[in-house]
PDB file of C-alpha atoms in Angstrom:
ATOM      1  CA  ARG A   1       4.821  24.351  -0.603  1.00  0.00           C
ATOM      2  CA  ARG A   2       4.770  21.607  -3.180  1.00  0.00           C
ATOM      3  CA  ALA A   3       7.128  21.988  -6.133  1.00  0.00           C
ATOM      4  CA  SER A   4       5.569  22.018  -9.566  1.00  0.00           C
ATOM      5  CA  ARG A   5       5.816  19.039 -11.849  1.00  0.00           C
ATOM      6  CA  GLY A   6       8.218  18.917 -14.709  1.00  0.00           C
ATOM      7  CA  ALA A   7       8.181  16.598 -17.708  1.00  0.00           C
ATOM      8  CA  GLY A   8       5.521  14.425 -16.107  1.00  0.00           C
ATOM      9  CA  MET A   9       7.659  13.623 -13.070  1.00  0.00           C
ATOM     10  CA  PRO A  10       5.799  14.229  -9.788  1.00  0.00           C
ATOM     11  CA  ILE A  11       7.807  15.836  -6.991  1.00  0.00           C
ATOM     12  CA  ASN A  12       7.586  14.983  -3.304  1.00  0.00           C
ATOM     13  CA  SER A  13       8.406  18.185  -1.474  1.00  0.00           C
ATOM     14  CA  ALA A  14       8.973  16.565   1.914  1.00  0.00           C
ATOM     15  CA  VAL A  15      12.157  14.828   0.795  1.00  0.00           C
ATOM     16  CA  ASN A  16      12.766  16.656  -2.495  1.00  0.00           C
ATOM     17  CA  VAL A  17      12.800  13.372  -4.390  1.00  0.00           C
ATOM     18  CA  VAL A  18      11.411  12.749  -7.857  1.00  0.00           C
ATOM     19  CA  ALA A  19       8.803   9.982  -7.909  1.00  0.00           C
ATOM     20  CA  PRO A  20       8.917   8.440 -11.397  1.00  0.00           C
ATOM     21  CA  ALA A  21       5.493   8.684 -12.950  1.00  0.00           C
ATOM     22  CA  GLU A  22       5.689   5.112 -14.242  1.00  0.00           C
ATOM     23  CA  VAL A  23       6.140   3.758 -10.696  1.00  0.00           C
ATOM     24  CA  CYS A  24       3.120   5.642  -9.372  1.00  0.00           C
ATOM     25  CA  THR A  25       1.037   4.622 -12.379  1.00  0.00           C
ATOM     26  CA  ALA A  26       1.977   0.943 -12.114  1.00  0.00           C
ATOM     27  CA  VAL A  27       1.213   0.770  -8.392  1.00  0.00           C
ATOM     28  CA  ALA A  28      -2.051   2.687  -8.905  1.00  0.00           C
ATOM     29  CA  GLU A  29      -3.166   0.167 -11.529  1.00  0.00           C
ATOM     30  CA  MET A  30      -2.279  -2.710  -9.218  1.00  0.00           C
ATOM     31  CA  VAL A  31      -4.061  -1.244  -6.180  1.00  0.00           C
ATOM     32  CA  ALA A  32      -7.134  -0.475  -8.302  1.00  0.00           C
ATOM     33  CA  ASP A  33      -7.194  -4.065  -9.583  1.00  0.00           C
ATOM     34  CA  ILE A  34      -6.815  -5.505  -6.074  1.00  0.00           C
ATOM     35  CA  SER A  35      -9.426  -3.292  -4.406  1.00  0.00           C
ATOM     36  CA  ASN A  36     -11.968  -4.032  -7.141  1.00  0.00           C
ATOM     37  CA  SER A  37     -11.228  -7.761  -7.365  1.00  0.00           C
ATOM     38  CA  LYS A  38     -13.702 -10.459  -6.388  1.00  0.00           C
ATOM     39  CA  HIS A  39     -10.891 -11.797  -4.188  1.00  0.00           C
ATOM     40  CA  PHE A  40     -10.908  -8.572  -2.119  1.00  0.00           C
ATOM     41  CA  ASP A  41     -13.356  -9.713   0.572  1.00  0.00           C
ATOM     42  CA  ARG A  42     -13.542  -6.832   3.039  1.00  0.00           C
ATOM     43  CA  GLU A  43     -15.380  -8.761   5.745  1.00  0.00           C
ATOM     44  CA  ALA A  44     -12.911 -11.644   5.640  1.00  0.00           C
ATOM     45  CA  ILE A  45      -9.895  -9.320   5.593  1.00  0.00           C
ATOM     46  CA  LEU A  46     -11.193  -7.456   8.650  1.00  0.00           C
ATOM     47  CA  GLN A  47     -10.859 -10.686  10.646  1.00  0.00           C
ATOM     48  CA  GLU A  48      -7.128 -10.985   9.951  1.00  0.00           C
ATOM     49  CA  PRO A  49      -4.675 -10.260  12.804  1.00  0.00           C
ATOM     50  CA  LEU A  50      -2.581  -7.917  10.633  1.00  0.00           C
ATOM     51  CA  SER A  51      -3.489  -5.156   8.203  1.00  0.00           C
ATOM     52  CA  PHE A  52      -1.895  -4.951   4.758  1.00  0.00           C
ATOM     53  CA  SER A  53       0.403  -2.122   5.831  1.00  0.00           C
ATOM     54  CA  GLN A  54       1.465  -3.916   9.024  1.00  0.00           C
ATOM     55  CA  ALA A  55       2.278  -7.094   7.105  1.00  0.00           C
ATOM     56  CA  TYR A  56       4.112  -5.065   4.447  1.00  0.00           C
ATOM     57  CA  CYS A  57       6.304  -3.320   7.034  1.00  0.00           C
ATOM     58  CA  LEU A  58       7.074  -6.517   8.950  1.00  0.00           C
ATOM     59  CA  LEU A  59       8.292  -8.130   5.730  1.00  0.00           C
ATOM     60  CA  TRP A  60      10.236  -4.995   4.754  1.00  0.00           C
ATOM     61  CA  GLN A  61      11.849  -4.459   8.166  1.00  0.00           C
ATOM     62  CA  ASP A  62      15.108  -6.150   9.198  1.00  0.00           C
ATOM     63  CA  ASN A  63      14.060  -7.876  12.399  1.00  0.00           C
ATOM     64  CA  HIS A  64      17.555  -7.671  13.923  1.00  0.00           C
ATOM     65  CA  SER A  65      18.679  -4.133  13.097  1.00  0.00           C
ATOM     66  CA  GLY A  66      15.151  -2.748  12.862  1.00  0.00           C
ATOM     67  CA  ASP A  67      16.026  -0.837   9.696  1.00  0.00           C
ATOM     68  CA  LEU A  68      13.996  -0.646   6.493  1.00  0.00           C
ATOM     69  CA  ASP A  69      16.308  -0.852   3.530  1.00  0.00           C
ATOM     70  CA  GLY A  70      15.501   1.961   1.107  1.00  0.00           C
ATOM     71  CA  ARG A  71      13.083   3.749   3.438  1.00  0.00           C
ATOM     72  CA  LYS A  72      14.306   7.116   2.133  1.00  0.00           C
ATOM     73  CA  SER A  73      15.606   6.130  -1.287  1.00  0.00           C
ATOM     74  CA  CYS A  74      13.662   3.209  -2.780  1.00  0.00           C
ATOM     75  CA  ILE A  75      10.624   4.768  -4.421  1.00  0.00           C
ATOM     76  CA  PRO A  76       8.800   1.515  -5.355  1.00  0.00           C
ATOM     77  CA  LEU A  77       8.942   0.321  -1.739  1.00  0.00           C
ATOM     78  CA  GLN A  78       7.691   3.689  -0.469  1.00  0.00           C
ATOM     79  CA  VAL A  79       4.861   3.893  -2.989  1.00  0.00           C
ATOM     80  CA  GLY A  80       3.995   0.248  -2.310  1.00  0.00           C
ATOM     81  CA  LEU A  81       3.432   1.058   1.354  1.00  0.00           C
ATOM     82  CA  ILE A  82       1.050   3.889   0.440  1.00  0.00           C
ATOM     83  CA  GLY A  83      -0.744   1.357  -1.748  1.00  0.00           C
ATOM     84  CA  ALA A  84      -1.060  -0.962   1.257  1.00  0.00           C
ATOM     85  CA  LEU A  85      -2.498   1.911   3.309  1.00  0.00           C
ATOM     86  CA  VAL A  86      -5.064   2.635   0.575  1.00  0.00           C
ATOM     87  CA  LEU A  87      -6.113  -1.031   0.698  1.00  0.00           C
ATOM     88  CA  ASP A  88      -6.441  -0.874   4.498  1.00  0.00           C
ATOM     89  CA  LEU A  89      -8.627   2.221   4.289  1.00  0.00           C
ATOM     90  CA  THR A  90     -10.713   0.620   1.548  1.00  0.00           C
ATOM     91  CA  VAL A  91     -11.280  -2.404   3.787  1.00  0.00           C
ATOM     92  CA  LEU A  92     -12.563  -0.016   6.488  1.00  0.00           C
ATOM     93  CA  GLY A  93     -14.908   1.682   4.012  1.00  0.00           C
ATOM     94  CA  LYS A  94     -13.076   5.018   4.194  1.00  0.00           C
ATOM     95  CA  LEU A  95     -11.933   5.108   0.561  1.00  0.00           C
ATOM     96  CA  ILE A  96     -12.844   3.612  -2.784  1.00  0.00           C
ATOM     97  CA  VAL A  97     -10.898   3.444  -6.020  1.00  0.00           C
ATOM     98  CA  THR A  98     -12.942   3.845  -9.197  1.00  0.00           C
ATOM     99  CA  SER A  99     -11.671   2.825 -12.630  1.00  0.00           C
ATOM    100  CA  ARG A 100     -13.102   4.249 -15.837  1.00  0.00           C
ATOM    101  CA  ASP A 101     -12.079   4.019 -19.476  1.00  0.00           C
ATOM    102  CA  GLN A 102     -10.758   7.260 -20.971  1.00  0.00           C
ATOM    103  CA  GLU A 103      -9.984   8.249 -24.555  1.00  0.00           C
ATOM    104  CA  LEU A 104      -8.374  11.344 -26.046  1.00  0.00           C
ATOM    105  CA  LEU A 105      -7.113  11.831 -29.587  1.00  0.00           C
ATOM    106  CA  GLY A 106      -7.210   8.109 -30.208  1.00  0.00           C
ATOM    107  CA  PHE A 107      -5.324   7.197 -27.036  1.00  0.00           C
ATOM    108  CA  LYS A 108      -7.143   4.928 -24.580  1.00  0.00           C
ATOM    109  CA  TRP A 109      -6.366   4.336 -20.925  1.00  0.00           C
ATOM    110  CA  LYS A 110      -8.006   3.657 -17.581  1.00  0.00           C
ATOM    111  CA  LYS A 111      -8.282   6.433 -15.045  1.00  0.00           C
ATOM    112  CA  HIS A 112      -8.094   5.282 -11.427  1.00  0.00           C
ATOM    113  CA  THR A 113      -9.604   7.828  -9.049  1.00  0.00           C
ATOM    114  CA  LEU A 114      -9.372   7.833  -5.249  1.00  0.00           C
ATOM    115  CA  LEU A 115     -12.510   9.007  -3.442  1.00  0.00           C
ATOM    116  CA  VAL A 116     -13.238   9.496   0.250  1.00  0.00           C
ATOM    117  CA  THR A 117     -16.487   7.761   1.180  1.00  0.00           C
ATOM    118  CA  ASP A 118     -16.313   8.203   4.966  1.00  0.00           C
ATOM    119  CA  PRO A 119     -14.331  11.184   6.300  1.00  0.00           C
ATOM    120  CA  THR A 120     -14.486  10.033   9.923  1.00  0.00           C
ATOM    121  CA  PRO A 121     -10.928   9.447  11.210  1.00  0.00           C
ATOM    122  CA  THR A 122     -10.139   5.816  11.975  1.00  0.00           C
ATOM    123  CA  GLY A 123      -8.597   6.544  15.368  1.00  0.00           C
ATOM    124  CA  TYR A 124      -5.658   4.328  14.422  1.00  0.00           C
ATOM    125  CA  TYR A 125      -2.192   4.780  12.939  1.00  0.00           C
ATOM    126  CA  LEU A 126      -3.808   4.879   9.489  1.00  0.00           C
ATOM    127  CA  ASP A 127      -4.742   8.505  10.146  1.00  0.00           C
ATOM    128  CA  ASP A 128      -1.198   9.721  10.781  1.00  0.00           C
ATOM    129  CA  ALA A 129       0.283   7.484   8.096  1.00  0.00           C
ATOM    130  CA  PHE A 130      -1.992   8.665   5.260  1.00  0.00           C
ATOM    131  CA  PHE A 131      -5.695   9.303   5.881  1.00  0.00           C
ATOM    132  CA  SER A 132      -5.407  12.638   7.714  1.00  0.00           C
ATOM    133  CA  LYS A 133      -3.306  13.999   4.847  1.00  0.00           C
ATOM    134  CA  VAL A 134      -5.993  12.956   2.388  1.00  0.00           C
ATOM    135  CA  LEU A 135      -8.764  14.532   4.466  1.00  0.00           C
ATOM    136  CA  GLU A 136      -6.847  17.778   4.841  1.00  0.00           C
ATOM    137  CA  ARG A 137      -6.224  18.071   1.121  1.00  0.00           C
ATOM    138  CA  VAL A 138      -9.794  17.098   0.242  1.00  0.00           C
ATOM    139  CA  ALA A 139     -11.159  19.754   2.606  1.00  0.00           C
ATOM    140  CA  LYS A 140      -9.031  22.398   0.907  1.00  0.00           C
ATOM    141  CA  LYS A 141      -9.088  21.397  -2.746  1.00  0.00           C
ATOM    142  CA  GLY A 142     -11.580  18.580  -3.292  1.00  0.00           C
ATOM    143  CA  THR A 143     -10.868  15.256  -4.983  1.00  0.00           C
ATOM    144  CA  ARG A 144     -13.101  14.976  -8.017  1.00  0.00           C
ATOM    145  CA  GLY A 145     -11.127  13.676 -10.940  1.00  0.00           C
ATOM    146  CA  ARG A 146      -7.854  13.290  -9.018  1.00  0.00           C
ATOM    147  CA  ALA A 147      -6.001  10.194 -10.143  1.00  0.00           C
ATOM    148  CA  LEU A 148      -4.747   7.661  -7.610  1.00  0.00           C
ATOM    149  CA  GLU A 149      -1.191   7.943  -8.922  1.00  0.00           C
ATOM    150  CA  ASP A 150      -1.241  11.666  -8.113  1.00  0.00           C
ATOM    151  CA  TRP A 151      -1.982  10.841  -4.485  1.00  0.00           C
ATOM    152  CA  PHE A 152       0.963   8.443  -4.480  1.00  0.00           C
ATOM    153  CA  ALA A 153       3.252  11.040  -6.033  1.00  0.00           C
ATOM    154  CA  GLU A 154       2.290  13.699  -3.506  1.00  0.00           C
ATOM    155  CA  PHE A 155       2.357  11.670  -0.315  1.00  0.00           C
ATOM    156  CA  PHE A 156       4.964   8.935  -0.717  1.00  0.00           C
ATOM    157  CA  ASP A 157       7.847   9.393   1.707  1.00  0.00           C
ATOM    158  CA  GLY A 158       9.660   7.509   4.433  1.00  0.00           C
ATOM    159  CA  HIS A 159       7.343   8.717   7.195  1.00  0.00           C
ATOM    160  CA  ALA A 160       4.429   6.358   6.561  1.00  0.00           C
ATOM    161  CA  ALA A 161       6.515   3.363   7.638  1.00  0.00           C
ATOM    162  CA  LYS A 162       7.409   5.155  10.859  1.00  0.00           C
ATOM    163  CA  HIS A 163       3.741   5.509  11.794  1.00  0.00           C
ATOM    164  CA  VAL A 164       2.960   1.865  10.983  1.00  0.00           C
ATOM    165  CA  LEU A 165       5.912   0.548  12.983  1.00  0.00           C
ATOM    166  CA  THR A 166       5.278   2.941  15.873  1.00  0.00           C
ATOM    167  CA  ASP A 167       1.834   1.382  16.191  1.00  0.00           C
ATOM    168  CA  LEU A 168       3.404  -2.089  16.184  1.00  0.00           C
ATOM    169  CA  SER A 169       5.773  -0.896  18.907  1.00  0.00           C
ATOM    170  CA  ARG A 170       2.780   0.030  21.074  1.00  0.00           C
ATOM    171  CA  GLN A 171       1.635  -3.570  20.693  1.00  0.00           C
ATOM    172  CA  GLY A 172       5.045  -4.870  21.750  1.00  0.00           C
ATOM    173  CA  VAL A 173       5.817  -6.393  18.351  1.00  0.00           C
ATOM    174  CA  VAL A 174       8.827  -4.149  17.678  1.00  0.00           C
ATOM    175  CA  GLY A 175      10.969  -1.828  19.756  1.00  0.00           C
ATOM    176  CA  VAL A 176      12.086   1.714  18.982  1.00  0.00           C
ATOM    177  CA  VAL A 177      15.768   2.654  18.822  1.00  0.00           C
ATOM    178  CA  LYS A 178      17.034   6.085  17.794  1.00  0.00           C
ATOM    179  CA  GLY A 179      19.837   5.935  15.254  1.00  0.00           C
ATOM    180  CA  LEU A 180      21.969   8.517  13.492  1.00  0.00           C
ATOM    181  CA  CYS A 181      20.360  11.897  12.769  1.00  0.00           C
ATOM    182  CA  GLY A 182      17.392  10.910  14.899  1.00  0.00           C
ATOM    183  CA  MET A 183      16.177   8.253  12.446  1.00  0.00           C
ATOM    184  CA  LYS A 184      14.310   5.555  14.330  1.00  0.00           C
ATOM    185  CA  LYS A 185      14.840   1.843  13.905  1.00  0.00           C
ATOM    186  CA  PHE A 186      12.365  -0.828  14.927  1.00  0.00           C
ATOM    187  CA  PRO A 187      14.008  -4.144  15.901  1.00  0.00           C
ATOM    188  CA  THR A 188      11.680  -7.065  16.512  1.00  0.00           C
ATOM    189  CA  LEU A 189      10.719  -7.815  20.121  1.00  0.00           C
ATOM    190  CA  ASN A 190       7.924 -10.325  19.566  1.00  0.00           C
ATOM    191  CA  PRO A 191       8.668 -12.387  16.431  1.00  0.00           C
ATOM    192  CA  GLU A 192       5.412 -14.361  16.552  1.00  0.00           C
ATOM    193  CA  PRO A 193       3.290 -12.154  14.217  1.00  0.00           C
ATOM    194  CA  GLU A 194       5.986 -12.070  11.516  1.00  0.00           C
ATOM    195  CA  GLN A 195       6.739 -15.772  11.912  1.00  0.00           C
ATOM    196  CA  ARG A 196       3.056 -16.631  11.561  1.00  0.00           C
ATOM    197  CA  LEU A 197       2.797 -14.428   8.472  1.00  0.00           C
ATOM    198  CA  GLN A 198       5.907 -15.986   6.947  1.00  0.00           C
ATOM    199  CA  SER A 199       4.615 -19.480   7.703  1.00  0.00           C
ATOM    200  CA  ASP A 200       1.301 -18.690   6.003  1.00  0.00           C
ATOM    201  CA  LEU A 201       3.068 -17.271   2.934  1.00  0.00           C
ATOM    202  CA  ARG A 202       5.370 -20.281   2.673  1.00  0.00           C
ATOM    203  CA  ALA A 203       2.481 -22.721   3.019  1.00  0.00           C
ATOM    204  CA  LEU A 204       0.493 -20.853   0.375  1.00  0.00           C
ATOM    205  CA  LEU A 205       3.307 -20.656  -2.171  1.00  0.00           C
ATOM    206  CA  LEU A 206       5.023 -24.001  -1.582  1.00  0.00           C
ATOM    207  CA  GLU A 207       2.124 -26.326  -0.804  1.00  0.00           C
ATOM    208  CA  ASP A 208      -0.943 -27.270  -2.812  1.00  0.00           C
ATOM    209  CA  ARG A 209      -3.862 -25.459  -1.230  1.00  0.00           C
ATOM    210  CA  SER A 210      -7.401 -25.438  -2.524  1.00  0.00           C
ATOM    211  CA  ALA A 211      -7.928 -21.707  -2.077  1.00  0.00           C
ATOM    212  CA  PRO A 212      -5.938 -18.930  -0.392  1.00  0.00           C
ATOM    213  CA  SER A 213      -7.521 -16.493   2.020  1.00  0.00           C
ATOM    214  CA  SER A 214      -8.574 -13.140   0.582  1.00  0.00           C
ATOM    215  CA  PHE A 215      -5.944 -11.384   2.680  1.00  0.00           C
ATOM    216  CA  LEU A 216      -3.047 -13.611   1.595  1.00  0.00           C
ATOM    217  CA  GLN A 217      -3.933 -13.543  -2.099  1.00  0.00           C
ATOM    218  CA  CYS A 218      -4.247  -9.755  -2.146  1.00  0.00           C
ATOM    219  CA  LEU A 219      -1.070  -9.347  -0.078  1.00  0.00           C
ATOM    220  CA  VAL A 220       0.911 -11.647  -2.382  1.00  0.00           C
ATOM    221  CA  THR A 221      -0.383  -9.664  -5.365  1.00  0.00           C
ATOM    222  CA  LEU A 222       0.892  -6.433  -3.816  1.00  0.00           C
ATOM    223  CA  LEU A 223       4.246  -7.887  -2.718  1.00  0.00           C
ATOM    224  CA  ARG A 224       4.934  -9.561  -6.042  1.00  0.00           C
ATOM    225  CA  GLY A 225       4.007  -6.383  -7.903  1.00  0.00           C
ATOM    226  CA  ILE A 226       6.458  -4.289  -5.888  1.00  0.00           C
ATOM    227  CA  ASP A 227       9.208  -6.911  -6.059  1.00  0.00           C
ATOM    228  CA  SER A 228       8.874  -7.089  -9.843  1.00  0.00           C
ATOM    229  CA  SER A 229       9.661  -3.370 -10.071  1.00  0.00           C
ATOM    230  CA  LEU A 230      12.922  -3.745  -8.139  1.00  0.00           C
ATOM    231  CA  PHE A 231      16.337  -4.935  -9.263  1.00  0.00           C
ATOM    232  CA  SER A 232      16.252  -7.455  -6.420  1.00  0.00           C
ATOM    233  CA  SER A 233      13.208  -9.011  -4.796  1.00  0.00           C
ATOM    234  CA  CYS A 234      13.274  -7.906  -1.156  1.00  0.00           C
ATOM    235  CA  LEU A 235       9.768  -8.546   0.178  1.00  0.00           C
ATOM    236  CA  LEU A 236       8.964 -12.151  -0.765  1.00  0.00           C
ATOM    237  CA  LYS A 237      12.244 -13.705  -1.880  1.00  0.00           C
ATOM    238  CA  PRO A 238      14.091 -13.488   1.482  1.00  0.00           C
ATOM    239  CA  ARG A 239      11.423 -15.776   2.967  1.00  0.00           C
ATOM    240  CA  PHE A 240      12.564 -18.683   0.801  1.00  0.00           C
ATOM    241  CA  SER A 241      15.718 -20.537  -0.154  1.00  0.00           C
ATOM    242  CA  THR A 242      16.868 -20.206  -3.766  1.00  0.00           C
ATOM    243  CA  GLU A 243      15.342 -23.574  -4.639  1.00  0.00           C
ATOM    244  CA  GLU A 244      12.100 -22.787  -2.832  1.00  0.00           C
ATOM    245  CA  TYR A 245      11.710 -19.406  -4.495  1.00  0.00           C
ATOM    246  CA  ALA A 246      12.030 -21.008  -7.922  1.00  0.00           C
ATOM    247  CA  LYS A 247       8.768 -22.782  -7.056  1.00  0.00           C
ATOM    248  CA  ALA A 248       7.153 -19.991  -5.051  1.00  0.00           C
ATOM    249  CA  LYS A 249       7.627 -17.209  -7.615  1.00  0.00           C
ATOM    250  CA  PRO A 250       5.477 -18.754 -10.397  1.00  0.00           C
ATOM    251  CA  LYS A 251       2.761 -19.552  -7.839  1.00  0.00           C
ATOM    252  CA  ALA A 252       2.837 -15.954  -6.607  1.00  0.00           C
ATOM    253  CA  GLU A 253       2.573 -14.666 -10.173  1.00  0.00           C
ATOM    254  CA  THR A 254      -0.386 -16.963 -10.876  1.00  0.00           C
ATOM    255  CA  LEU A 255      -2.217 -15.802  -7.749  1.00  0.00           C
ATOM    256  CA  ALA A 256      -1.504 -12.169  -8.614  1.00  0.00           C
ATOM    257  CA  GLN A 257      -2.798 -12.627 -12.149  1.00  0.00           C
ATOM    258  CA  GLU A 258      -5.981 -14.268 -10.856  1.00  0.00           C
ATOM    259  CA  CYS A 259      -6.531 -11.441  -8.388  1.00  0.00           C
ATOM    260  CA  ARG A 260      -5.930  -8.654 -10.867  1.00  0.00           C
ATOM    261  CA  GLN A 261      -7.965 -10.180 -13.681  1.00  0.00           C
ATOM    262  CA  SER A 262     -11.047 -11.080 -11.625  1.00  0.00           C
ATOM    263  CA  PRO A 263     -13.107  -7.914 -11.102  1.00  0.00           C
ATOM    264  CA  ALA A 264     -16.002  -8.092  -8.686  1.00  0.00           C
ATOM    265  CA  ALA A 265     -19.396  -8.485 -10.332  1.00  0.00           C
ATOM    266  CA  VAL A 266     -20.554  -4.926  -9.647  1.00  0.00           C
ATOM    267  CA  GLU A 267     -22.072  -2.620 -12.211  1.00  0.00           C
ATOM    268  CA  SER A 268     -19.999   0.509 -12.776  1.00  0.00           C
ATOM    269  CA  PRO A 269     -22.046   3.678 -12.253  1.00  0.00           C
ATOM    270  CA  GLU A 270     -22.583   6.004 -15.170  1.00  0.00           C
ATOM    271  CA  GLU A 271     -21.155   8.830 -13.073  1.00  0.00           C
ATOM    272  CA  GLU A 272     -18.462   8.759 -10.447  1.00  0.00           C
ATOM    273  CA  PRO A 273     -19.967   8.642  -6.938  1.00  0.00           C
ATOM    274  CA  GLU A 274     -19.905  11.870  -4.998  1.00  0.00           C
ATOM    275  CA  ALA A 275     -17.024  12.211  -2.586  1.00  0.00           C
ATOM    276  CA  ALA A 276     -17.940  12.733   1.043  1.00  0.00           C
ATOM    277  CA  ASP A 277     -17.721  16.244   2.472  1.00  0.00           C
ATOM    278  CA  CYS A 278     -14.578  16.451   4.570  1.00  0.00           C
ATOM    279  CA  PRO A 279     -13.997  18.698   7.571  1.00  0.00           C
ATOM    280  CA  VAL A 280     -10.807  20.717   7.689  1.00  0.00           C
ATOM    281  CA  ILE A 281      -8.263  18.632   9.587  1.00  0.00           C
ATOM    282  CA  ARG A 282      -4.791  19.866  10.373  1.00  0.00           C
ATOM    283  CA  TYR A 283      -2.248  17.124   9.893  1.00  0.00           C
ATOM    284  CA  ASP A 284       0.446  17.036  12.574  1.00  0.00           C
ATOM    285  CA  SER A 285       3.500  15.442  10.965  1.00  0.00           C
ATOM    286  CA  GLN A 286       5.225  15.198  14.343  1.00  0.00           C
ATOM    287  CA  ARG A 287       2.650  12.859  15.861  1.00  0.00           C
TER     288      ARG A 287
END
């Protein structure tokens, strides 16, 4: 079902769109750095009212029209959401991302591998958005040696956002409106979660704070990384005036650099850990 790759450009068969390899690689490196950072405190992040993917979609979504600009066409935004889902599943202990130095014919690079550590479904939207697809593929083909960017290339599409926002609609945060060709839009009903998130981001990036929360620092790292790959910054910048963003942007870049360059003090194993055995799970794309 999946088209073969050509010239190093992964193909997403669901929408027949080419996912540039450099986008998938850049986001994979960023997600690996975040998930293995000393600032990625799983226990603290679990206490937050929003997950990474929920926060990402609320910042991406137009709260009046309910649309997500570039949902079907902007590859960095799509891949960024899959990255947020990987972080959410890592927080829950379902996945880990390992990073190991590689060398071939004098060329050196880091290989970032996604492994399933707990194949039990979460029971939340994370399953439909990404995890069930991973479990189904793992059950059929295994994961050993599969690079994180290959997961991004295979499973990025506009459907992940739908599952995240559908869950938020069940909580009364957004509504659901059917648009042209059956495409759903998700206008805001309860603005409080997004307003609180925006207030926290503004306070972090405009005020002098001693230390950001683990969640906010990792989220800013992800948002700034995706924005930097776009012609126009559409996740963080709209939350600030032009003058404010001139101050907020350098602060965001500093926080991102700290997060990405501060690996947790954990010894890397000599061998990659064994992936968990996964049952065969049929993924229902209509759910």
